[in-house]
């Protein structure tokens, strides 16, 4: 195994011929299988979307702690809202022990879910708990949601590529990636 995270260029995947799509998919699958992480390039997402989100995130984290605490996540299992410094120790998830992580965060999940039992029933918590949005900066929500939508598109492309890499039908993961996923978007400030 190499000590370099593989870089997989997806540019040719979406509109490529079958041989090109399979080649890129197999590269992605091999990297996921052997290394476990990849850097994805050629994804077509305008870097400006991430840059403007980063600017809004910095303005949020620069707010006084008391202001951010208004939208503090209600419970530790609900990744929605503000997470202050020292509240998480992620190494414990792997059975380890250490001092708390020196970071603060802001997390959201799916924002506009249908009023259906899948999203509102007892088994939907905490995956579909409502997002907690700050009053300021006022542009944080639209910028996070714009970034979220781009990540959802990329998630579907990667899902399709991984299905091909596993010799499954191209749309094998579509049903779980189309509106029913429990993804989270976390902004972290170290």
XYZ file of C-alpha atoms in Angstrom:
190
model
C 0.000 0.000 0.000
C 1.182 3.481 -0.808
C 1.232 6.256 1.758
C -0.253 8.712 -0.761
C -4.013 9.174 -0.889
C -5.079 8.312 -4.455
C -6.432 11.098 -6.659
C -9.291 9.962 -8.890
C -10.333 12.238 -11.760
C -14.079 11.914 -12.359
C -14.242 14.349 -15.278
C -14.699 11.664 -17.949
C -17.115 9.529 -15.928
C -20.534 11.223 -16.270
C -20.611 11.493 -20.074
C -17.950 8.989 -21.096
C -18.535 5.887 -23.150
C -19.011 2.613 -21.297
C -15.321 1.657 -21.367
C -14.304 5.053 -19.954
C -16.957 4.889 -17.228
C -15.845 1.392 -16.216
C -12.166 2.421 -16.190
C -12.806 5.405 -13.896
C -15.193 3.368 -11.729
C -12.626 0.591 -11.278
C -9.966 3.168 -10.303
C -12.308 4.596 -7.679
C -13.299 1.147 -6.436
C -9.699 -0.014 -6.205
C -8.685 3.092 -4.259
C -11.613 2.675 -1.869
C -10.816 -1.004 -1.390
C -7.073 -0.705 -0.888
C -6.624 2.697 0.711
C -10.054 3.611 2.064
C -9.838 7.275 1.067
C -9.613 9.169 -2.196
C -9.236 12.719 -3.352
C -11.786 13.353 -6.069
C -10.839 15.767 -8.848
C -12.650 16.663 -12.043
C -15.971 16.668 -10.200
C -17.220 19.841 -11.891
C -18.137 21.683 -8.699
C -17.230 25.350 -8.832
C -14.710 26.056 -6.031
C -16.422 29.404 -5.453
C -19.317 27.564 -3.786
C -16.973 26.226 -1.111
C -15.074 29.496 -0.804
C -18.175 31.592 -0.103
C -19.388 28.985 2.373
C -16.021 29.110 4.139
C -16.287 32.910 4.414
C -19.765 32.643 5.952
C -18.571 29.878 8.311
C -15.686 32.028 9.545
C -18.139 34.838 10.284
C -20.348 32.403 12.213
C -17.470 31.028 14.287
C -16.303 34.598 15.003
C -19.603 35.322 16.777
C -19.599 35.462 20.589
C -20.003 32.057 22.223
C -23.254 33.118 23.894
C -24.764 33.875 20.470
C -23.708 30.514 19.017
C -25.008 28.661 22.086
C -28.567 29.740 21.188
C -28.516 27.003 18.543
C -26.479 24.449 20.504
C -27.347 20.888 19.549
C -29.932 19.617 22.029
C -28.331 16.189 22.662
C -24.983 14.579 21.843
C -26.554 12.085 19.432
C -28.192 14.834 17.368
C -25.749 16.429 14.950
C -27.779 19.526 14.308
C -26.726 22.977 15.400
C -23.705 24.369 17.174
C -21.216 22.075 18.917
C -18.915 24.029 21.274
C -15.231 23.419 21.955
C -14.578 20.410 24.147
C -17.953 18.752 23.667
C -16.756 15.941 21.400
C -14.074 13.303 21.767
C -14.338 11.395 18.515
C -11.604 8.879 19.379
C -14.084 7.329 21.828
C -16.093 6.048 18.857
C -13.164 3.702 18.189
C -12.797 2.721 21.835
C -9.969 5.133 22.577
C -9.614 7.752 25.247
C -8.186 11.246 25.009
C -8.943 14.794 26.046
C -11.856 16.409 24.185
C -11.317 17.501 20.586
C -10.118 21.084 20.296
C -12.683 22.217 17.781
C -16.120 23.695 17.503
C -18.599 22.844 14.806
C -21.885 23.549 13.164
C -23.837 20.662 11.655
C -26.864 20.172 9.464
C -28.607 17.243 7.847
C -31.309 17.049 5.196
C -33.135 20.357 5.369
C -36.461 20.035 3.626
C -37.768 16.533 4.218
C -41.292 15.410 3.328
C -43.839 14.934 6.078
C -43.763 11.145 5.664
C -43.331 8.455 8.303
C -39.841 7.573 7.027
C -38.698 11.091 7.962
C -40.964 11.814 10.929
C -41.522 8.471 12.682
C -39.835 7.366 15.887
C -37.110 5.519 13.963
C -36.148 8.664 12.059
C -34.423 10.272 15.051
C -31.690 11.531 15.088
C -31.060 11.173 11.343
C -33.865 13.541 10.363
C -33.987 15.845 13.356
C -34.695 19.428 12.301
C -31.773 21.667 11.495
C -31.059 24.546 13.845
C -30.145 27.696 11.923
C -28.507 30.811 13.372
C -29.946 34.268 12.825
C -26.495 35.453 11.758
C -24.764 35.467 9.460
C -27.886 35.640 7.333
C -26.164 34.122 4.309
C -24.933 30.981 6.099
C -28.073 28.936 5.442
C -28.353 29.595 1.690
C -24.623 29.026 1.216
C -24.660 25.765 3.191
C -27.675 24.530 1.271
C -26.102 25.441 -2.094
C -23.001 23.466 -1.108
C -25.206 20.613 0.177
C -27.001 20.341 -3.186
C -23.663 20.131 -5.014
C -22.453 17.422 -2.641
C -25.672 15.465 -3.218
C -25.006 15.519 -6.970
C -21.436 14.361 -6.416
C -22.653 11.660 -4.008
C -24.869 10.232 -6.749
C -22.006 10.205 -9.273
C -19.720 8.455 -6.792
C -22.502 6.006 -5.894
C -22.998 5.148 -9.549
C -19.255 4.700 -10.066
C -18.957 2.455 -7.020
C -21.882 0.342 -8.237
C -20.087 -0.148 -11.558
C -16.843 -0.941 -9.726
C -18.697 -3.702 -7.859
C -20.171 -5.047 -11.122
C -23.663 -4.046 -10.019
C -26.247 -2.217 -12.126
C -25.316 1.470 -12.506
C -28.333 2.520 -10.442
C -27.862 -0.071 -7.657
C -27.553 2.620 -4.962
C -29.962 5.173 -6.432
C -32.853 4.262 -4.145
C -30.840 5.003 -0.990
C -29.125 8.098 -2.394
C -32.219 9.846 -3.765
C -33.720 11.816 -0.911
C -33.526 9.144 1.800
C -29.879 9.433 2.752
C -28.872 10.550 6.233
C -25.844 12.614 5.256
C -24.541 15.434 7.391
C -22.620 18.565 6.557
C -20.370 19.770 9.331
C -18.424 22.994 9.439
C -15.431 22.623 11.758
C -13.328 25.339 13.356
C -10.052 24.276 14.966
